[in-house]
Coordinates of C-alpha atoms in Angstrom, one line a residue:
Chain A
X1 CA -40.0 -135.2 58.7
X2 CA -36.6 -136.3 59.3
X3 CA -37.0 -139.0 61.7
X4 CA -39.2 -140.5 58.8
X5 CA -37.2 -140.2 56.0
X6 CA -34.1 -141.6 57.8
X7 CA -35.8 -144.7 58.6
X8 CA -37.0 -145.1 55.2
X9 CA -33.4 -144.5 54.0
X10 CA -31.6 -146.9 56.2
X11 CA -33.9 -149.6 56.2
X12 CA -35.3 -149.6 60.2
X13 CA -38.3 -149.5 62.0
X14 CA -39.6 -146.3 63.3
X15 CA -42.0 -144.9 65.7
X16 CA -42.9 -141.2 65.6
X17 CA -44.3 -139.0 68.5
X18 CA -42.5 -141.1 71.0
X19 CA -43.4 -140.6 74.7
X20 CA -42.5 -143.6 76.2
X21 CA -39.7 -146.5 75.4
X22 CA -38.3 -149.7 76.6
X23 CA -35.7 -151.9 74.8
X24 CA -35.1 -155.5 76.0
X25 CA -32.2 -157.0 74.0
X26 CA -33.7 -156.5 70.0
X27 CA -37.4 -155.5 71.1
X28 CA -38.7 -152.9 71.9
X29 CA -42.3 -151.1 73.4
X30 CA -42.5 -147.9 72.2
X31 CA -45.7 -145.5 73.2
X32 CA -47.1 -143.2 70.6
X33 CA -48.9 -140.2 71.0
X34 CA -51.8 -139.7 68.3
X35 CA -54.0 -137.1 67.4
X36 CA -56.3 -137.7 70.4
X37 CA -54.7 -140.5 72.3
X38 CA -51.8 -142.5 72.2
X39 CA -50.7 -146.5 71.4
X40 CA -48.6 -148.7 72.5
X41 CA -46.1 -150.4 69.4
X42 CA -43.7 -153.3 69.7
X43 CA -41.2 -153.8 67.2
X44 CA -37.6 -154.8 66.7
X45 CA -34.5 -152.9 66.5
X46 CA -32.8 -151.4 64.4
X47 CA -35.0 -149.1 65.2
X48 CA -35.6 -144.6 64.2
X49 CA -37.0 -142.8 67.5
X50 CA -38.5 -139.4 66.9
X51 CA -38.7 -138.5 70.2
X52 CA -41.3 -136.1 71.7
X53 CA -41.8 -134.1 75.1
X54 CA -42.6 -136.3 77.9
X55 CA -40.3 -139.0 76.3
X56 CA -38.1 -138.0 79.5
X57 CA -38.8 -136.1 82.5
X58 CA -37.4 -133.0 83.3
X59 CA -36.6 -134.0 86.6
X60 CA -35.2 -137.1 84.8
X61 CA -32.5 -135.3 82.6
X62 CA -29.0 -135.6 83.6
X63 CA -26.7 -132.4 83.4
X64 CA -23.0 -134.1 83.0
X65 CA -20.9 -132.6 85.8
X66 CA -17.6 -130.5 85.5
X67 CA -15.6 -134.3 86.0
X68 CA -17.8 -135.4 83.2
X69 CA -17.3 -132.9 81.2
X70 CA -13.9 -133.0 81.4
X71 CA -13.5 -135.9 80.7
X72 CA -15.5 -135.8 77.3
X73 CA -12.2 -134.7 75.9
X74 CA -10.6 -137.8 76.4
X75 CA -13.3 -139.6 74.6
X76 CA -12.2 -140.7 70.8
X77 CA -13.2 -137.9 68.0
X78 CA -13.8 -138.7 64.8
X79 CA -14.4 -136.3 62.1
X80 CA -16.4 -137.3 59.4
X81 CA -16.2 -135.8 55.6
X82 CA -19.1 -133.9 54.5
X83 CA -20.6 -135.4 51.3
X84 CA -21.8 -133.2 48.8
X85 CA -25.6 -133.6 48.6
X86 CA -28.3 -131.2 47.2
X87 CA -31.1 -130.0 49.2
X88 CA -34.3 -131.1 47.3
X89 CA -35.4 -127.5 48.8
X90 CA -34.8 -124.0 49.2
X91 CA -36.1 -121.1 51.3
X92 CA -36.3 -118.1 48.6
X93 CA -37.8 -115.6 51.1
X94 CA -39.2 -115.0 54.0
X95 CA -42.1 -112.6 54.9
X96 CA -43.9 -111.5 57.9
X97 CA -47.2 -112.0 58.4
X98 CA -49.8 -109.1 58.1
X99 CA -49.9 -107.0 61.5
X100 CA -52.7 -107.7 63.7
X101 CA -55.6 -105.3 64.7
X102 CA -55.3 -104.2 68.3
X103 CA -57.8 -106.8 70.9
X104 CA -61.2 -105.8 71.6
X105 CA -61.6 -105.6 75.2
X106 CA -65.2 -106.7 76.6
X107 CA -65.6 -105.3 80.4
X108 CA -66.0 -108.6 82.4
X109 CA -69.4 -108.0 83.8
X110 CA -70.7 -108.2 80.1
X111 CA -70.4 -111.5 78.8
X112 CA -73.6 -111.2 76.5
X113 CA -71.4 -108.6 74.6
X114 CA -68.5 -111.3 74.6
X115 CA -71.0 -114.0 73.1
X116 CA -72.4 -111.7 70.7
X117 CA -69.4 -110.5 69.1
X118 CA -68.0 -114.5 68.6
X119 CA -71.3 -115.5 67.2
X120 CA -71.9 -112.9 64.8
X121 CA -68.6 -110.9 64.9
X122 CA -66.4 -113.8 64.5
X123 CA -68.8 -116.1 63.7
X124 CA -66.6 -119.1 65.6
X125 CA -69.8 -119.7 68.2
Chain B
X1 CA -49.4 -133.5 35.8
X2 CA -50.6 -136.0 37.9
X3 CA -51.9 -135.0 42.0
X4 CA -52.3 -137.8 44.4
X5 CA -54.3 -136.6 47.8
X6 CA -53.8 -138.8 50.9
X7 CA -57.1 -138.8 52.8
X8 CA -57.1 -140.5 56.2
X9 CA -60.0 -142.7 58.1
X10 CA -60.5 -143.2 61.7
X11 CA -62.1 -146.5 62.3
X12 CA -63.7 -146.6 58.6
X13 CA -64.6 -143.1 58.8
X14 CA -63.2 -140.1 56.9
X15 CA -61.6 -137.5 59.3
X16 CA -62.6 -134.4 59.5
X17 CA -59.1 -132.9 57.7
X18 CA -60.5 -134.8 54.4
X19 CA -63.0 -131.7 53.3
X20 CA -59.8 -129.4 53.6
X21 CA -57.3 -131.6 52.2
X22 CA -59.4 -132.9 48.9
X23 CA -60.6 -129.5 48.2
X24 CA -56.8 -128.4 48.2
X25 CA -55.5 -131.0 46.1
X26 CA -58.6 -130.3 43.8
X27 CA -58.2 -127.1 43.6
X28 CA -54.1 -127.7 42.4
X29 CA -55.4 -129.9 40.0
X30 CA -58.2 -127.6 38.5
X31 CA -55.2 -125.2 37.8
X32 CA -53.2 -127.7 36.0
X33 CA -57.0 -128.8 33.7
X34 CA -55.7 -132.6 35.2
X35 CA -58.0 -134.8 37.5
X36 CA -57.3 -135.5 40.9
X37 CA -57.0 -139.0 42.4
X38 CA -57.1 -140.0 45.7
X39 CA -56.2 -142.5 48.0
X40 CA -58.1 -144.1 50.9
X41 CA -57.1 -146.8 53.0
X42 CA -59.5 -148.9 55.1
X43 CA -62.3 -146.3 54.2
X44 CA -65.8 -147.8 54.2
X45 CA -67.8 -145.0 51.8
X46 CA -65.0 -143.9 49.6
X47 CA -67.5 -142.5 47.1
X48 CA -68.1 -139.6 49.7
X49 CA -64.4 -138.2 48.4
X50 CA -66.7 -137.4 45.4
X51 CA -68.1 -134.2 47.6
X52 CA -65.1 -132.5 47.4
X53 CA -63.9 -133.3 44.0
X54 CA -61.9 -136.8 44.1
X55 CA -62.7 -137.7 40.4
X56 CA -60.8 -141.1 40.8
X57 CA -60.2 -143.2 44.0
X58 CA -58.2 -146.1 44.3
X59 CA -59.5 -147.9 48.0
X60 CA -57.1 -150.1 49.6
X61 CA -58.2 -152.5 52.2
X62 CA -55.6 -153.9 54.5
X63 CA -56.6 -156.6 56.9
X64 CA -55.7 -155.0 59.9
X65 CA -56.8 -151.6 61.9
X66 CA -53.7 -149.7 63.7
X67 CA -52.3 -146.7 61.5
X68 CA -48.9 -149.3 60.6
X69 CA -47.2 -145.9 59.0
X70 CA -44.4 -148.1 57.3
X71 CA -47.4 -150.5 55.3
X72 CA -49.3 -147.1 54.8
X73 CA -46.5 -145.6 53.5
X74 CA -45.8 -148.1 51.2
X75 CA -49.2 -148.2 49.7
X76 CA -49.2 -144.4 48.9
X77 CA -45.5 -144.7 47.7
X78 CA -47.3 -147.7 45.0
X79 CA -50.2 -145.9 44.1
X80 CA -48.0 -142.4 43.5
X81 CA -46.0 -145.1 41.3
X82 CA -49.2 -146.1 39.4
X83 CA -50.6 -143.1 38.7
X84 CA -47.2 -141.5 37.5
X85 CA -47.7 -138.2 40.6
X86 CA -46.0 -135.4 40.5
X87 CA -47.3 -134.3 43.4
X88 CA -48.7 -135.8 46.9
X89 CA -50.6 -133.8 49.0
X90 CA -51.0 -135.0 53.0
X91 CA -52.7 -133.5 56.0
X92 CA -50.9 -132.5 58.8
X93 CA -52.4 -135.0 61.0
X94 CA -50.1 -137.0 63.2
X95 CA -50.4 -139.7 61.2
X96 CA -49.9 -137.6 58.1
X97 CA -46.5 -136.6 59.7
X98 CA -45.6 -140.3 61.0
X99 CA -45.7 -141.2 57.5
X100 CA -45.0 -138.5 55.3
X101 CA -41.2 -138.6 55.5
X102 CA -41.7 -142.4 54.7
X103 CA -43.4 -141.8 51.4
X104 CA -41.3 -138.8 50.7
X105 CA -38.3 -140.8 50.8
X106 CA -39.4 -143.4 48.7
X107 CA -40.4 -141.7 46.3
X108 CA -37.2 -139.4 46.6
X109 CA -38.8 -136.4 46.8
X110 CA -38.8 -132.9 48.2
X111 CA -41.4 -132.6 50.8
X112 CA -42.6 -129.7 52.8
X113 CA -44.8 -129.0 55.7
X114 CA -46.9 -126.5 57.2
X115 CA -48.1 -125.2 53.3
X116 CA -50.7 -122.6 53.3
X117 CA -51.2 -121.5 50.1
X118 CA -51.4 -123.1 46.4
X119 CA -48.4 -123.8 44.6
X120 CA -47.0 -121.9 41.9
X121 CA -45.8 -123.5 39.2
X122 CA -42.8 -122.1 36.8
X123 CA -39.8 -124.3 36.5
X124 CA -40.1 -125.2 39.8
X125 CA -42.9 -125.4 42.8
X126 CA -43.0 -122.9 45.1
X127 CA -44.9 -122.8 47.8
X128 CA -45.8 -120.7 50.9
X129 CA -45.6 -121.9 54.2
X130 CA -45.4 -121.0 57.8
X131 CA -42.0 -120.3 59.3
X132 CA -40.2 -119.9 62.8
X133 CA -43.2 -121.9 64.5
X134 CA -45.9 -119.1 62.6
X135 CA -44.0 -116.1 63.3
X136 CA -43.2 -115.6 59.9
X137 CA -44.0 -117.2 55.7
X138 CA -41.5 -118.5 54.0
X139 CA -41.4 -119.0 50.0
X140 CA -40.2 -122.6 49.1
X141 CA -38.9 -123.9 46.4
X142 CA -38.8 -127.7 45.4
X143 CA -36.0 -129.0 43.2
X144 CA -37.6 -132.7 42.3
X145 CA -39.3 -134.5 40.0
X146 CA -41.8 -135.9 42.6
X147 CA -43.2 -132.9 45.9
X148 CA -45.2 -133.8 49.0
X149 CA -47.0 -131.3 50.4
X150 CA -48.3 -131.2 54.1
X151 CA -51.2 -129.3 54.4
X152 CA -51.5 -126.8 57.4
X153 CA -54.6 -127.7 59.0
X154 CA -57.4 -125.3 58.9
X155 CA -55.3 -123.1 56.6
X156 CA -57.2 -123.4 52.7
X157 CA -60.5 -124.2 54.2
X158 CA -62.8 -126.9 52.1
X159 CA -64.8 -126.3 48.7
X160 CA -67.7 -128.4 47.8
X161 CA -67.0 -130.1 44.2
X162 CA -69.4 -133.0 43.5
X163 CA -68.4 -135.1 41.4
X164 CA -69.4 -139.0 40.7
X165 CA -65.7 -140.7 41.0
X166 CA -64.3 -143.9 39.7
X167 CA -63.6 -146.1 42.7
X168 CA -60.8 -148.6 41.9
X169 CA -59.7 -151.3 44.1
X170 CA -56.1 -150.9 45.1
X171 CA -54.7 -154.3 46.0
X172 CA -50.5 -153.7 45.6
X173 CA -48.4 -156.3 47.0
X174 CA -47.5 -155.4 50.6
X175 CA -44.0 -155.4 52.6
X176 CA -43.6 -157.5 55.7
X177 CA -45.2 -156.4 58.6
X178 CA -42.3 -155.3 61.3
X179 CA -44.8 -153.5 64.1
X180 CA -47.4 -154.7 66.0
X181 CA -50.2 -152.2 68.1
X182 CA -50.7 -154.0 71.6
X183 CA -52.3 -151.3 73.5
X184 CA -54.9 -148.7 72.7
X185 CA -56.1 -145.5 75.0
X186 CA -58.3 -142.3 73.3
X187 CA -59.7 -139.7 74.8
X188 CA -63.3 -141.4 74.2
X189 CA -66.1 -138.7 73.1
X190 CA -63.9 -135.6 73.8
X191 CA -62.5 -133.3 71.0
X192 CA -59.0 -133.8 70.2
X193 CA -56.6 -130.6 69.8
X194 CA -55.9 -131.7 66.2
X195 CA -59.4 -131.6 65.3
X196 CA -61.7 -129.4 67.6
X197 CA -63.1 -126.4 66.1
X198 CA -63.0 -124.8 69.5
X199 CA -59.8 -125.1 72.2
X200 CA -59.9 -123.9 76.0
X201 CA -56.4 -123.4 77.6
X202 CA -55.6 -122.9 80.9
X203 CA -52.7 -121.5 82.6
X204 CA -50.7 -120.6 85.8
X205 CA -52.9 -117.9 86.7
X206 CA -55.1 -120.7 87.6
X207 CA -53.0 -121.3 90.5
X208 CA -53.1 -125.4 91.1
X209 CA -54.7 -128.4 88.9
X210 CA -57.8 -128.6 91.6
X211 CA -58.8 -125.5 89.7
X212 CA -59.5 -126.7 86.0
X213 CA -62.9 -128.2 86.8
X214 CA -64.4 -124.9 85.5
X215 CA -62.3 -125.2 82.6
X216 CA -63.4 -128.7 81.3
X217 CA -67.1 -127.2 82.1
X218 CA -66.7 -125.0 79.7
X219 CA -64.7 -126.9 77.4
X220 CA -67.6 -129.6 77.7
X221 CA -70.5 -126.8 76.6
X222 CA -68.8 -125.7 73.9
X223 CA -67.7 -129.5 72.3
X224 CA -64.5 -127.7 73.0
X225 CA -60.5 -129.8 73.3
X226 CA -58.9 -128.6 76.8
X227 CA -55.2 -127.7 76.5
X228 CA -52.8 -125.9 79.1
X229 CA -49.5 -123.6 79.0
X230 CA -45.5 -125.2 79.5
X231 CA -45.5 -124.6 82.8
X232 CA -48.6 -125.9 83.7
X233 CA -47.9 -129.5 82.4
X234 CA -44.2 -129.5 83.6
X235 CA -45.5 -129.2 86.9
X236 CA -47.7 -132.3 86.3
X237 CA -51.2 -129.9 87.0
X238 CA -52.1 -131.1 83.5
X239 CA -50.6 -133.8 81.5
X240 CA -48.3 -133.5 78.5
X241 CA -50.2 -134.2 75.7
X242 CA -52.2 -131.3 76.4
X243 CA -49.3 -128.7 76.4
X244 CA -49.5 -126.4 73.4
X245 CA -46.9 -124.1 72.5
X246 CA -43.9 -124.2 70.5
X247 CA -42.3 -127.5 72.1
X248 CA -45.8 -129.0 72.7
X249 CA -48.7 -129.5 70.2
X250 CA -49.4 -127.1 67.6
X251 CA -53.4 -125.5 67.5
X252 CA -54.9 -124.1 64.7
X253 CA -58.6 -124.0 65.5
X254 CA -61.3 -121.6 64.8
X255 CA -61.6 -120.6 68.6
X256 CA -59.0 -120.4 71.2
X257 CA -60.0 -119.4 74.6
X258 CA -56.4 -118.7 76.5
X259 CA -57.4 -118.6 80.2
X260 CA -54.4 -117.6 83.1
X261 CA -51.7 -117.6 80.4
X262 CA -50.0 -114.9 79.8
X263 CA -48.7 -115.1 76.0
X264 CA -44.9 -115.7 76.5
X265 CA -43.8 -116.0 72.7
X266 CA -43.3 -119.6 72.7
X267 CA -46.8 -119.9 73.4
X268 CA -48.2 -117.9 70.9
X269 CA -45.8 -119.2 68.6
X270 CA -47.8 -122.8 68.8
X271 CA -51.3 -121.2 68.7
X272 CA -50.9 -118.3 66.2
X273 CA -52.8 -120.3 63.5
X274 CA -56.1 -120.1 65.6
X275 CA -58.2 -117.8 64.0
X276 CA -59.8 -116.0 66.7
X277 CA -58.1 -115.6 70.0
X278 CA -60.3 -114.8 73.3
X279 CA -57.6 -113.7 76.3
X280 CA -58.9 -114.0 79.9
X281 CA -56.4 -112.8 82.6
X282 CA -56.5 -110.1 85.7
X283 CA -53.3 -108.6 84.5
X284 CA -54.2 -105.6 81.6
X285 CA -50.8 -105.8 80.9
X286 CA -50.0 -109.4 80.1
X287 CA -48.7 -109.7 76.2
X288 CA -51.6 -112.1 75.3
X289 CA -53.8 -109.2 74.8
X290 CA -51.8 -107.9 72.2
X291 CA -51.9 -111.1 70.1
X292 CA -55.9 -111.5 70.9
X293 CA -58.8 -110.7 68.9
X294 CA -60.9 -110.5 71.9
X295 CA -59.9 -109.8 75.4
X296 CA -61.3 -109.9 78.8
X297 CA -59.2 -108.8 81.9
X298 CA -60.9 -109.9 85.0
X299 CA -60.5 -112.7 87.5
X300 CA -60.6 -116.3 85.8
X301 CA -62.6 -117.7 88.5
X302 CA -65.1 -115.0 88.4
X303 CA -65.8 -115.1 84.5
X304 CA -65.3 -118.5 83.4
X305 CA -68.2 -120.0 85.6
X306 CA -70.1 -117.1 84.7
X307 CA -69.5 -117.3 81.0
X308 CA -70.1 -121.6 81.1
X309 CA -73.6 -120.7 82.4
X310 CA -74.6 -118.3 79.8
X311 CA -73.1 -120.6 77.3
X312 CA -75.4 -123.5 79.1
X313 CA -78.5 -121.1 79.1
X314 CA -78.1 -120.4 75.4
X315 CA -78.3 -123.8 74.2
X316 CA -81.1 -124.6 76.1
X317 CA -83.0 -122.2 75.0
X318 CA -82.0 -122.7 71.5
X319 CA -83.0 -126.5 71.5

């Protein structure tokens, strides 16, 4: 929901369920996964990214080394004031959900039973 | 009080989150004795809203096809402005979500996600909704003039409501558009995750990605979407967009067949919302079992093929 709103408050483009991204001076590809798919978008910068999994590789992801980290102290630090904005929400209560009934075990050499019980036990079949 | 429902087409046609999401809205609007209105954008048979109780519907053509969220969004933020709402409901489709925070943000409004109940009304909204990636509710309140409400799927269920609506055509003036769809690829004729009544899963205790043939068998006999564990798709035996779990796609299907997985918490926290849960895995003592409804511990290889052909057998004979 963020990503979204942001964009809409700044002004930029935005692109959602982002798996894949190139950026060529103000353009930029962008692919999108979909319920069922995904889609390739070009737009322009400024430009929102909600990034998803698969936007970068595991193997791709760089862990700064101890120089590096070091040397993020040297890097300027600016502190920002907070502004004082209300939340348009607000979590009264929490709750847990109902406790579960323990599994039904079906031996494996009777499937039937397995079949029976989701079609008319369950009724999912 | 005035409820605006967002209903969503694929190619013209109404998805299969409209019966769900209209009878929701309806039934919010029943409570407050107001109509409900809907809106549907590049729908060919609007009218069929009317099933689940859309009483008016304003249709919006827009001369191209991709899902342009910021255009979309911009047309639901107009007709929420027309109609005076108070109250927006979405699906939680991924186009519901690519927009949502759009509209909500126009509109300057509280929006919330993941709702399964009906609001309550009193000074505020409050609303209930899934928490901690479904391990817990939480009770929401919403301090605005305007709320959007997403809509967990498969969570209110769909209520038939026939009624002849008033089809208006929606024509509002439209922003430039800043995005442009130049490539295309679905998953053509299979189920998606998002949408299939019925999900197989597959995990490590399949042992390498030459194994899953058995699994897209039975995925194929039962109509069913094929999904895999973290692991599994980190290691590239499956691809990403079928990891479910709490950093991959949520699943909240009727039937979820968890094969070789063996129910670390992050996975169940993305597929609690299934309704029933079927656990296949050698090991009797692998936490999935307590999180199933149904449970069989045996060898994967030995059941699954075994349990596709009597699937097989049954529809035959049934045709």
């Amino acid at each position: 929901m963020v990503p979204g709103m942001l964009a809409s408050i700044v002004g930029y483009a935005f692109v959602n369920t982002c798996v894949g991204l190139e950026i060529q001076g103000q353009e930029a590809v962008a692919i999108r996964e979909m319920d069922g798919g995904s889609e390739t978008l070009a737009t322009q910068l400024p430009l929102v990214i909600g990034a998803q999994k698969g936007l970068v590789e595991e193997t791709d992801l760089k862990i700064p080394n101890m120089r590096g980290i070091m040397q993020a102290r040297q890097k300027p630090f600016e502190v920002v004031a907070p502004q004082s904005i209300s939340a348009k929400t607000n979590v009264e209560k929490f709750e847990k959900p109902a406790p579960k009934a323990e599994v039904k075990l079906v031996p494996a050499d009777d499937l039937d039973q397995l079949i029976d019980l989701l079609q008319n036990e369950a009724q999912v079949l | 009080m005035s409820i605006l429902v967002v209903t969503e087409c694929d190619n013209g046609k109404l998805k299969k989150n409209t019966a769900e999401v209209v009878s929701y809205a309806k039934a919010i609007a029943t409570q407050q004795n107001t109509q409900l209105t809907a809106i549907a954008i590049n729908c060919e048979k609007p009218d069929e809203l009317g099933r689940y109780g859309a009483d008016k519907i304003l249709a919006t053509r827009l001369g191209f096809d991709f899902f342009d969220a910021a255009i979309y969004a911009d047309v639901v933020f107009q007709a929420a402005k027309h109609e005076d709402t108070q109250v927006v409901v979405l699906s939680s489709s991924a186009n519901a979500k690519y927009m949502g925070g759009i509209i909500a943000a126009k509109l300057d409004a509280a929006y919330v996600s993941n709702v399964v109940e009906m609001p309550k009304f009193d000074t505020q909204l409050t609303v209930k909704r899934t928490a901690f990636s479904n391990k817990a509710f939480s009770y929401t309140t919403l301090q605005s003039d305007v709320c959007v409400l997403g809509l967990s799927t498969n969570a209110f269920g769909s209520v038939e409501n026939m009624v002849t609506p008033e089809i208006i055509e929606f024509e509002p003036a439209l922003p430039e558009q800043t995005i442009k769809q130049t490539e295309i690829s679905q998953a053509s004729g299979k189920a998606s995750i998002a949408d299939a009544d019925v999900v197989v899963s597959a995990g490590r205790g399949l042992k390498g990605p030459e194994n899953w043939g058995m699994i897209e068998e039975l995925a194929d006999v039962l109509g069913a979407a094929t999904a895999c564990s973290k692991p599994v798709s980190d290691m590239g035996w499956r691809p990403h967009s079928e990891h479910v779990g709490q950093t991959g796609k949520p699943v909240a299907t009727n039937l979820y067949f968890a094969i070789g997985i063996s129910g670390a918490i992050q996975h169940l926290a993305g597929i609690n919302a299934s309704k029933i849960k079927v656990v296949i895995n050698t090991d009797p003592e692998a936490p999935f079992f307590k999180a199933a409804d149904y449970g069989i511990v045996g060898d994967a290889f030995d059941v699954v093929p075994r349990l596709t052909e009597k699937l097989k057998a049954l529809q035959s004979s049934a045709v």
